[in-house]
XYZ file of C-alpha atoms in Angstrom:
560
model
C 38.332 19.456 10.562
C 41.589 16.625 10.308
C 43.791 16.526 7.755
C 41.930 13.132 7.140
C 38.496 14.448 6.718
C 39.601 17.063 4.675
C 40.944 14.255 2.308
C 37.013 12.851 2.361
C 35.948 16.299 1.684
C 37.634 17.005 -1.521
C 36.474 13.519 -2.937
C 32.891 14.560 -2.245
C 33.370 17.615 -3.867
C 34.949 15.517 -6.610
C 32.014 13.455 -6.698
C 34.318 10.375 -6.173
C 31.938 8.772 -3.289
C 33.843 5.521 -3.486
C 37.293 7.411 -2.974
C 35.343 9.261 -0.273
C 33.861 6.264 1.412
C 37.195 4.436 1.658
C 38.470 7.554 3.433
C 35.591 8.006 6.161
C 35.748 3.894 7.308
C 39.903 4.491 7.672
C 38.767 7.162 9.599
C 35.950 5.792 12.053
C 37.964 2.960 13.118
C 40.106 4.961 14.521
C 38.811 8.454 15.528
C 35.056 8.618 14.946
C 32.624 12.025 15.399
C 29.578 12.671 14.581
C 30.865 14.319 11.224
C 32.746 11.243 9.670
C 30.240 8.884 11.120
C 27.143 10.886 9.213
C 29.184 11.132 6.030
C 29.801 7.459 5.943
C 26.496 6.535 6.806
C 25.303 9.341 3.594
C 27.318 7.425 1.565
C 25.959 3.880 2.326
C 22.815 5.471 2.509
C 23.173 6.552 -1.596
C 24.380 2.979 -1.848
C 20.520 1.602 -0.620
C 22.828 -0.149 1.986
C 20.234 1.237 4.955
C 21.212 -1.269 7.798
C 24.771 -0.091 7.378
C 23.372 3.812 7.472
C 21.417 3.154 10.018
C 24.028 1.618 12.185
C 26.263 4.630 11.641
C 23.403 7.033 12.469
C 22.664 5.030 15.855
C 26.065 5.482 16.700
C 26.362 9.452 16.063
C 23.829 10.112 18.927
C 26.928 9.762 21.014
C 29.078 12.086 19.498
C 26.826 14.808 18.822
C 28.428 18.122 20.945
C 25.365 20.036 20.337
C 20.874 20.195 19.492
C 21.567 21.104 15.672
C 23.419 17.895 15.543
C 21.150 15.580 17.539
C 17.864 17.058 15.720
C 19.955 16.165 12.602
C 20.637 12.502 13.789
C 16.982 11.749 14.915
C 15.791 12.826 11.503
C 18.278 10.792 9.401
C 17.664 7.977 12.276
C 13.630 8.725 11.547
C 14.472 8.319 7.596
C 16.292 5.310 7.715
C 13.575 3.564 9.813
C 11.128 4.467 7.288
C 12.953 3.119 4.720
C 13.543 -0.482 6.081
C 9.441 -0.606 6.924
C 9.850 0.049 10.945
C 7.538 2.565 11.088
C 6.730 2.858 14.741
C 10.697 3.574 15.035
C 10.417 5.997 12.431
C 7.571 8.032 13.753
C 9.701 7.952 16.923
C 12.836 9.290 15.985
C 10.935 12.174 13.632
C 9.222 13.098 17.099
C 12.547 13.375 19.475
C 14.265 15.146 16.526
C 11.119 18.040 15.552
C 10.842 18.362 19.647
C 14.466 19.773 19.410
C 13.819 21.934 16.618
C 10.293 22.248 15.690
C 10.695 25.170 13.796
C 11.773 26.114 9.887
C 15.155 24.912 9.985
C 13.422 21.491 10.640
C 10.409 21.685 8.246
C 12.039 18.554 6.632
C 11.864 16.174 9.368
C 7.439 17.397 9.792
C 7.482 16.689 6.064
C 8.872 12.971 6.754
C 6.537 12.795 9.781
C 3.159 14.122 7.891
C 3.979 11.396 5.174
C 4.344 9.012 7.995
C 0.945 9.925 9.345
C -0.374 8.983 6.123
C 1.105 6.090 5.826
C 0.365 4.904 9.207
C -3.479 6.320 8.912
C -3.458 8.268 12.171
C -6.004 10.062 13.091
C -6.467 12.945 10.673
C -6.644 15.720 13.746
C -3.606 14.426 14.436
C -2.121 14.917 11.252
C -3.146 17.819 10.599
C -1.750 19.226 13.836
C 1.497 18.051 12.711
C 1.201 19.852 9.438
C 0.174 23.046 10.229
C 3.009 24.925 11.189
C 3.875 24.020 7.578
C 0.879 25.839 6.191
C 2.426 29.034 7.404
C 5.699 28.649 5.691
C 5.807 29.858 2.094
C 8.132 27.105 0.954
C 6.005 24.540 2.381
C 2.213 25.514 2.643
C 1.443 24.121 -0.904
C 3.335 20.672 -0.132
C 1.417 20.697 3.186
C -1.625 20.928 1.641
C -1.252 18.683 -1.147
C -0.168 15.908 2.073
C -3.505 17.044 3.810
C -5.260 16.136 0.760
C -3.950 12.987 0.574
C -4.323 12.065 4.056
C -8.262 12.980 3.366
C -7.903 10.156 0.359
C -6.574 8.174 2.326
C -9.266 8.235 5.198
C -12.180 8.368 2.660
C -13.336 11.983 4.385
C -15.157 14.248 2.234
C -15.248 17.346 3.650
C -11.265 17.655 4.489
C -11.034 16.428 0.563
C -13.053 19.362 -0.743
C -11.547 21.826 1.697
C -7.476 21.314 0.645
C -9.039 20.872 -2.801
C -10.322 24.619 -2.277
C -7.271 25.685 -0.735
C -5.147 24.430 -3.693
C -6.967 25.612 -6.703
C -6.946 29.308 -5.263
C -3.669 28.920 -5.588
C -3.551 26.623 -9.261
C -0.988 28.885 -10.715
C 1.416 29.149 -8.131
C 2.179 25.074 -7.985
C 4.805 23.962 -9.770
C 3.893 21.733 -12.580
C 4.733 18.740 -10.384
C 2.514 19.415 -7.907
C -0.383 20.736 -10.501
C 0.002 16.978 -11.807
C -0.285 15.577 -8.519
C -3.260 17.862 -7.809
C -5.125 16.401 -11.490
C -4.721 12.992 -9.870
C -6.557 13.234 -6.806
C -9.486 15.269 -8.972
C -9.297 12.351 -11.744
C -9.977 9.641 -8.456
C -13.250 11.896 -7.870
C -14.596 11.766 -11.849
C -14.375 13.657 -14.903
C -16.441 16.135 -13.787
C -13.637 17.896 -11.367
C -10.667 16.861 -13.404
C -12.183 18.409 -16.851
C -12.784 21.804 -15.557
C -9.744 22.166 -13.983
C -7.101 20.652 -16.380
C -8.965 23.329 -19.005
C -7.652 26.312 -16.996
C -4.355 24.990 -17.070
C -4.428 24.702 -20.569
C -6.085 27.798 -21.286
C -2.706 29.250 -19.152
C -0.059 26.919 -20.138
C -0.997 25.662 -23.724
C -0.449 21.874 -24.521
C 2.580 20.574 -22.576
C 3.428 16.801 -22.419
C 2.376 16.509 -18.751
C -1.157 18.142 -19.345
C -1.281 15.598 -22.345
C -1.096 12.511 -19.912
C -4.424 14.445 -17.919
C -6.286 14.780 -21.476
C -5.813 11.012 -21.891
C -6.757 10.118 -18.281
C -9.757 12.760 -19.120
C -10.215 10.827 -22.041
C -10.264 7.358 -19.974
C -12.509 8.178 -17.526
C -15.183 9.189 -20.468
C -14.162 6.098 -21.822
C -12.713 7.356 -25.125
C -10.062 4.607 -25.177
C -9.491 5.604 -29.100
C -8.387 8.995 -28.053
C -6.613 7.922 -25.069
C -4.615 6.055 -27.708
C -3.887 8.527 -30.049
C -2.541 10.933 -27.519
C 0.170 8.923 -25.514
C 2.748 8.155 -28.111
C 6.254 7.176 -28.276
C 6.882 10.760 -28.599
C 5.291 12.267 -25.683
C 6.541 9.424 -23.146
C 10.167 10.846 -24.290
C 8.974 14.020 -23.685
C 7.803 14.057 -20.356
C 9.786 15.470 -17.320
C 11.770 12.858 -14.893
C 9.843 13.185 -12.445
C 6.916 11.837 -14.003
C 5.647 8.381 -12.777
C 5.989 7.028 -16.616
C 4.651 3.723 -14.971
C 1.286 5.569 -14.676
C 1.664 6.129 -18.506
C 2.038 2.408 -19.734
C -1.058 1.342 -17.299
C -3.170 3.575 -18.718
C -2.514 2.681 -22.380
C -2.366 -1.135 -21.368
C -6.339 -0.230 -19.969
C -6.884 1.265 -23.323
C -5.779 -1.101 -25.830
C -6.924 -3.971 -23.516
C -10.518 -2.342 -23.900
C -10.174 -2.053 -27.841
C -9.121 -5.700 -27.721
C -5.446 -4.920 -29.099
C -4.264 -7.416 -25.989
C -0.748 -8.161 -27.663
C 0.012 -4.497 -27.388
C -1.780 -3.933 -23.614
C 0.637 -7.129 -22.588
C 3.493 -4.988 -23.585
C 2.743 -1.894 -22.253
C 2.010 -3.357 -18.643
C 5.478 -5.147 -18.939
C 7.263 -1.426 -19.350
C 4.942 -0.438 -16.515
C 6.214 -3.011 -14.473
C 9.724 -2.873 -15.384
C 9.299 1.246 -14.281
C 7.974 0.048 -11.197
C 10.655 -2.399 -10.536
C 13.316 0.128 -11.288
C 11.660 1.905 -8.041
C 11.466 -1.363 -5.656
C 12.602 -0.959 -2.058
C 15.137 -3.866 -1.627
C 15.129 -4.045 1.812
C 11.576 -4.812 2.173
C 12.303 -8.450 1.296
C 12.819 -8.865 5.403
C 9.542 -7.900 6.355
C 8.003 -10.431 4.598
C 6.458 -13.379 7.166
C 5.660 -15.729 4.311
C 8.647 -18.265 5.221
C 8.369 -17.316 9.388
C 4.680 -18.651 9.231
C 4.989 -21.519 7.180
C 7.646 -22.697 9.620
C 5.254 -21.781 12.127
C 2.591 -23.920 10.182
C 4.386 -27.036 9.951
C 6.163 -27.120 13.517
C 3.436 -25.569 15.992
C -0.502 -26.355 16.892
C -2.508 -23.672 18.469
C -4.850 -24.091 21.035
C -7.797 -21.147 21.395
C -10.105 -20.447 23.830
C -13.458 -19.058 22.684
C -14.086 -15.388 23.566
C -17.212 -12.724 24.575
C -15.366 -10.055 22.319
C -17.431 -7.560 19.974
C -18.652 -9.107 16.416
C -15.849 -9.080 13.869
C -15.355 -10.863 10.293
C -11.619 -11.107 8.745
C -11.979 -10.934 5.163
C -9.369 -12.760 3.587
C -8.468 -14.074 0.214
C -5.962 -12.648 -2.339
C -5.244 -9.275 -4.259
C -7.279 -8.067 -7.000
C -9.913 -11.196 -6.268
C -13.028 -8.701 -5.524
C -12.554 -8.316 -2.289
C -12.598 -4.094 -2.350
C -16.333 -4.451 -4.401
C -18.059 -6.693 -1.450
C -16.404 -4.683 0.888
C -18.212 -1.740 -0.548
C -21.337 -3.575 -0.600
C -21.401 -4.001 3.422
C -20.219 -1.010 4.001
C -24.070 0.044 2.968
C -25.050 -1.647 5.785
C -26.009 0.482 8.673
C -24.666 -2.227 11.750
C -21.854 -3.372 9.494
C -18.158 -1.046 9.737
C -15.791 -2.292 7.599
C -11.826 -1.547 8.105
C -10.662 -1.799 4.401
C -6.838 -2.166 4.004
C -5.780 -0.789 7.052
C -2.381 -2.225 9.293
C -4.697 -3.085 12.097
C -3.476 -6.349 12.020
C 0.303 -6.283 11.103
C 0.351 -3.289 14.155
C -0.792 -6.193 16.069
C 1.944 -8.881 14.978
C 4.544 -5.971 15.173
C 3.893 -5.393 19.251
C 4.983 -9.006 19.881
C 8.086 -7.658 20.051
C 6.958 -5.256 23.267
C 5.519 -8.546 24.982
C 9.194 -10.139 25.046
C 8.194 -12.364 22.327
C 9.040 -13.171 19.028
C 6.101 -13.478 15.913
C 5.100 -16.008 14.549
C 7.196 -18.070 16.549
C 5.847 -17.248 19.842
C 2.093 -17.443 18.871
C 1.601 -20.783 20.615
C 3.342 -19.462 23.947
C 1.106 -15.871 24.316
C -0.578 -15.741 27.544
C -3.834 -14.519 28.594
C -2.595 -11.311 29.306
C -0.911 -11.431 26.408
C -3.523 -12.113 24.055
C -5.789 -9.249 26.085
C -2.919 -6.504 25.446
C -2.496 -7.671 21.338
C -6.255 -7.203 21.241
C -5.801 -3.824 22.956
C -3.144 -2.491 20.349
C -5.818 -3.972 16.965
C -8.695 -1.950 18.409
C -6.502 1.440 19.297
C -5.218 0.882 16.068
C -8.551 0.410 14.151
C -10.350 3.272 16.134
C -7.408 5.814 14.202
C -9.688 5.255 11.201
C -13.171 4.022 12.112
C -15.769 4.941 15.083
C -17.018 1.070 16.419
C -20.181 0.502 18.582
C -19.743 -2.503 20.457
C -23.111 -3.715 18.429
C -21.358 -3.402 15.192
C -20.304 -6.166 12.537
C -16.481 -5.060 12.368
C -15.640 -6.614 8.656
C -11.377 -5.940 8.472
C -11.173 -6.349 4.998
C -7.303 -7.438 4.322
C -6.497 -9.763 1.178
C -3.066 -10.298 2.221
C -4.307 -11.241 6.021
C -4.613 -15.213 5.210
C -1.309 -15.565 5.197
C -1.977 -14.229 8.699
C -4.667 -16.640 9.890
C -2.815 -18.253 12.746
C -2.918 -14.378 14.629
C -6.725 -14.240 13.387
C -7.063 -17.645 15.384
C -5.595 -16.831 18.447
C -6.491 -13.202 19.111
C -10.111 -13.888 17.863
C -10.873 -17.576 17.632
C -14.862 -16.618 17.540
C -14.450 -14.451 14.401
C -15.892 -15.048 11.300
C -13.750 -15.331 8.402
C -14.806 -14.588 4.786
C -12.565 -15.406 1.762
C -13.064 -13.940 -1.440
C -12.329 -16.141 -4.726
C -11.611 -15.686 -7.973
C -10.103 -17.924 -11.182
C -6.831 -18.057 -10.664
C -5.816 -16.743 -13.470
C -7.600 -14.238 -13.302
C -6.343 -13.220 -10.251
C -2.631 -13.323 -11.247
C -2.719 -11.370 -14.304
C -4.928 -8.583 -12.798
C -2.353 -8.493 -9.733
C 0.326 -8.430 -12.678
C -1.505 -5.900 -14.455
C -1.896 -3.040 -11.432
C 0.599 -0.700 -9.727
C 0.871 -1.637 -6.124
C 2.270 0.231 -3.519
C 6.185 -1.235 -2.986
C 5.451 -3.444 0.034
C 6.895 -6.806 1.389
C 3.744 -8.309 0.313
C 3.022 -6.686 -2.882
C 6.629 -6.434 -4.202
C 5.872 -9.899 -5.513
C 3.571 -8.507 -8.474
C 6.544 -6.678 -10.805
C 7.144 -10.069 -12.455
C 4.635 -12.481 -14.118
C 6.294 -15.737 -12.173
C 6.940 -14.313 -9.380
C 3.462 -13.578 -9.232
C 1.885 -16.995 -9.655
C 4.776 -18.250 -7.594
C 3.474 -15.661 -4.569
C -0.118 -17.459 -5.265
C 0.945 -20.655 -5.178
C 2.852 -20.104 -1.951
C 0.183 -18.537 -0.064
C -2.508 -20.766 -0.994
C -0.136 -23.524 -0.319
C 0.005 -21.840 3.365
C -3.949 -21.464 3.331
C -4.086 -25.521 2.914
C -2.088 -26.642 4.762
C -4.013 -24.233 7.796
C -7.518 -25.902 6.693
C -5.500 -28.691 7.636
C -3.648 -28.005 11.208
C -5.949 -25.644 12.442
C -9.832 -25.529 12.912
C -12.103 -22.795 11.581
C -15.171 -22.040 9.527
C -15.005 -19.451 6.286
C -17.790 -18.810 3.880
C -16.232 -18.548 0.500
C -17.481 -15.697 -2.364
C -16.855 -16.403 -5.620
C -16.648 -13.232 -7.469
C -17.731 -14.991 -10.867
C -21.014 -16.234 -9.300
C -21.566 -12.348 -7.597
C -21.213 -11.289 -11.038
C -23.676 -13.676 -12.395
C -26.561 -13.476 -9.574
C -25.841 -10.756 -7.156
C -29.299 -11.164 -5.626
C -28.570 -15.239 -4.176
C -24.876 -14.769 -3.376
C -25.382 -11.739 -1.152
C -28.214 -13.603 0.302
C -25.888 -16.015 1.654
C -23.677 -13.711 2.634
C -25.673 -12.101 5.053
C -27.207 -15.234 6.421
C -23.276 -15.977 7.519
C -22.666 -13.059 8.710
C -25.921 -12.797 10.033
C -27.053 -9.294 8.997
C -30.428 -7.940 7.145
C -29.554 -7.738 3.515
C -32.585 -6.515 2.406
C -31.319 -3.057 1.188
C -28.178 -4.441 0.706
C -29.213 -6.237 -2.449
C -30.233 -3.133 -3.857
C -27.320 -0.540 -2.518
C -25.334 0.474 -5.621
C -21.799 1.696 -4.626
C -21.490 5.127 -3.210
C -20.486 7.413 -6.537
C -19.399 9.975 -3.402
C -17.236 7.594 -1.346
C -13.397 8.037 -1.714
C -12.356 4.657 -2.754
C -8.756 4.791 -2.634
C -7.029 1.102 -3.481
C -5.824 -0.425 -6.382
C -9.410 -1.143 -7.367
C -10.751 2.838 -7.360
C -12.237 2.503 -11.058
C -13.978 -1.031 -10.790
C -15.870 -0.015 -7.901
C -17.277 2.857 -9.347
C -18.081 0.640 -12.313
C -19.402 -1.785 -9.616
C -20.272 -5.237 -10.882
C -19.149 -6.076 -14.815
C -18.659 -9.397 -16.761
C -15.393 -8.204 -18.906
C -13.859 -8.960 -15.940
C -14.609 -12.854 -15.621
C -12.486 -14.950 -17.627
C -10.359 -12.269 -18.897
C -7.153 -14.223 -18.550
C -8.145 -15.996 -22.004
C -7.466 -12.912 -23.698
C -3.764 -13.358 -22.676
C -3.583 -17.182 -22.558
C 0.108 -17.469 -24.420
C 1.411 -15.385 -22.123
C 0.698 -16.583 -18.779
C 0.853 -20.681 -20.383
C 4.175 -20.662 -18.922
C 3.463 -20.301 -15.392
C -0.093 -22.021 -15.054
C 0.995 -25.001 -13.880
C 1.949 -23.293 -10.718
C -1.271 -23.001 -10.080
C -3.039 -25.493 -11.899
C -4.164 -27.402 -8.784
C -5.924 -24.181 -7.844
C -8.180 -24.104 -10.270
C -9.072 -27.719 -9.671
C -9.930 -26.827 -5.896
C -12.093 -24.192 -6.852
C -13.819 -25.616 -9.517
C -12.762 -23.484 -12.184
C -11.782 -24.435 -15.815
């Protein structure tokens, strides 16, 4: 090691990383290695700076003098890839680096890859191929179980569910009291029935501890004791709890509580702390990957011109988050000719492969070829059959709130679809969104902040107009206040659009065994309810502020 990098080294073990990072950049622009070029990018990495990182890894590949170091690089390449949202990247450099070293020296780099599977929703074979040289590492085989599992949420599969469910309570006592936490939260998604029995042997072993006090309140929920939920999370216990505890998860489900006892002052409160947590947690550089501003330039310069197509049935359903789009999509999915696709990336795979074609998206929409348009519909379908089995006499219903903003791909790609948009008050729609932990995307980091919020639905329904008026399709619109008020006449029209029997489907009450894993797990298995419908009055001098941003909304939609 140089004099210089030994200089670097003692600041690190100083922890003075900004004495340390001015070191390692003196030191790369003049002699760089794959040592000082990983420590710098570590640093910047700690920083959240991941383009710089990334950068810096890129540029170690050519320095590395041996496999240890270029397994090394691919991983902290694969990482960094992750981070800024290119996935496909990320799932690429994981691979190179674990076919290096695919053994326990590496177990870090299947880890990052398994959670990458999940994210992506591969296949689950696939996945579980990937984990299960984990399975027979000690250090590992709970953690790869407890990824299995949620790959099986994640998929909606039963019988994988139950079996890493098995797996994992043979071994209760031997998970740390992280993962026994993480464990209660999957059996809470599946009722009180398999979280109650379970969270009482861990207090029959353990005693009460703060953690197991959060799962007697969620216990509590799910019976719908709301008083008791109440009376058990308290100042005191939420400064009790470990750091590693999603606190977040804490302040929703009070919020829940004291909005269902009517204390709504109080619930507005909590759900601010739970968004402030969540904020605290943000990804910045997912602000990039959002195509809001790409399309609307796309929008206002470009006209599209579509040819009609033979391809199989399919039905986009559109709309907004947390506008009832997860409960009709439940009601469908009854239907035996009808397979619905319900939040998966089948369609921002699609707009990410413009990139393979040469061309640039949204921009390039209006210059796709033929053969273009044939491979983009290639790369939805391979990307939809990870997660569903399609007959080519199916109704395929992709059920993606944030895909209007998307429309002009829907257009082009599949100009004969059908396109369903789901709608609900306004108001209604931005407080709920406000009021629910969303996974940190570019598309959902909008929701930590009350204006930011009805600024996001302003903007995209801004974009949706000014679409009705550029480009030319048909959409059947579902009000979710009117399916909660006659179920019977709006489903009727909904299968006369999309042209399926709904006969049974008027009468199919939502699956209590289905996995329903999105931000709307507990409605669904409520299935229709009234509370919900106009319950933005109940917090009317909070959200006064911001309802002129979309006041011409609820004009539109005949609302109040």
């Amino acid at each position: 090691m140089s004099s210089a990098m030994l200089e670097v080294a003692k600041a690190l073990q100083s922890n003075n990383h900004n004495q340390a990072l001015a070191l390692v950049k003196k030191v790369n622009k003049t002699s760089r290695s794959y040592n000082s070029l990983t420590v710098e990018a570590g640093l910047w990495r700690a920083k959240q700076k991941t383009d710089k990182a990334l950068a810096l890894f890129k540029a170690s590949l050519d320095f590395c003098e041996n496999d240890q170091q270029r397994y090394l690089a691919h991983k902290d390449l694969g990482d960094c890839y992750i981070k800024t949202g290119e996935l496909e990247l990320g799932q690429e450099h994981l691979t190179r680096s674990l076919a290096i070293n695919g053994g326990a020296a590496n177990a870090e780099a299947r880890m990052a890859l398994g959670k990458l599977h999940i994210r992506r929703r591969h296949d689950f074979a696939q996945a579980e191929a990937c984990f299960k040289p984990l399975l027979a590492l000690n250090d590992y085989h709970i953690k790869a179980s407890l990824l299995l599992l949620d790959y099986g949420f994640e998929f909606g599969l039963i019988e994988p569910v139950e079996s890493y469910l098995t797996k994992l309570l043979n071994h209760l006592f031997e998970l740390k009291e992280n993962e026994q936490s993480v464990l209660l939260s999957r059996l809470s998604k599946l009722g009180a029935d398999r979280l109650e029995p379970v969270l009482t042997r861990l207090l029959g072993q353990y005693g009460v501890t703060p953690v197991l006090t959060v799962w007697q309140a969620q216990l509590a929920f799910l019976q719908k004791n709301f008083d008791d939920v109440l009376t058990l999370l308290t100042d005191e216990l939420m400064a009790q709890l470990p750091s590693w505890f999603v606190k977040s998860f804490v302040y929703e489900l009070q919020a829940k509580c004291q909005d269902k006892v009517g204390q709504y002052p109080q619930a507005f409160a909590a759900y601010e702390l739970m968004n402030k947590e969540m904020a605290l947690k943000a990804n910045p550089d997912l602000v990039k990957y959002d195509d809001y501003k790409a399309l609307l330039k796309f929008a206002n310069t470009q006209h599209l011109e579509v040819e009609p197509d033979s391809h199989r049935k399919i039905c986009f359903f559109i709309g907004f988050p947390r506008s009832g789009t997860t409960l009709i999509e439940n009601f469908l999915d009854s239907q035996s000719e009808v397979v619905t696709l319900d939040e998966q990336p089948a369609l921002k795979t699609t707009a990410r492969a413009f990139d393979r074609l040469g061309k640039v998206y949204p921009r390039d929409l209006h210059k796709l070829t033929k053969e273009d348009k044939t491979e983009l519909r290639k790369i939805y379908f391979a990307e939809a059959a990870k997660s569903i089995t399609l007959d080519e006499h199916d109704l395929l219903v992709d059920k993606l709130p944030i895909g209007t903003m998307h429309l002009p791909l829907i257009l082009t790609l599949f100009p004969e679809a059908k396109i369903l948009f789901s709608l609900r008050h306004p108001l209604d729609v931005c407080l709920s969104c406000y009021f629910q932990q969303f996974l940190d995307t570019a598309e959902l980091r909008h929701f930590n902040k009350l204006e930011t919020t009805f600024k996001r639905y302003r903007d995209i329904f801004d974009l949706y107009g000014l679409y009705k008026e550029k480009f030319d399709f048909a959409c059947h619109y579902v009000k979710y206040e009117d399916l909660v008020a006659d179920k019977v006449s709006e489903l009727a029209k909904l299968g006369q659009f999309l042209d399926i029997d709904i006969t049974s489907l008027e009468h199919s009450p939502v699956d209590d065994k289905k996995i329903v894993n999105s931000a709307s797990t507990y409605q669904v298995k409520e299935g229709l309810y009234s509370s919900s419908v106009y319950r933005w009055k109940n917090y009317q001098e909070y959200i006064q502020p911001y309802r002129h941003l979309v006041e011409k909304f609820i004009t539109e939609f005949d609302y109040q």
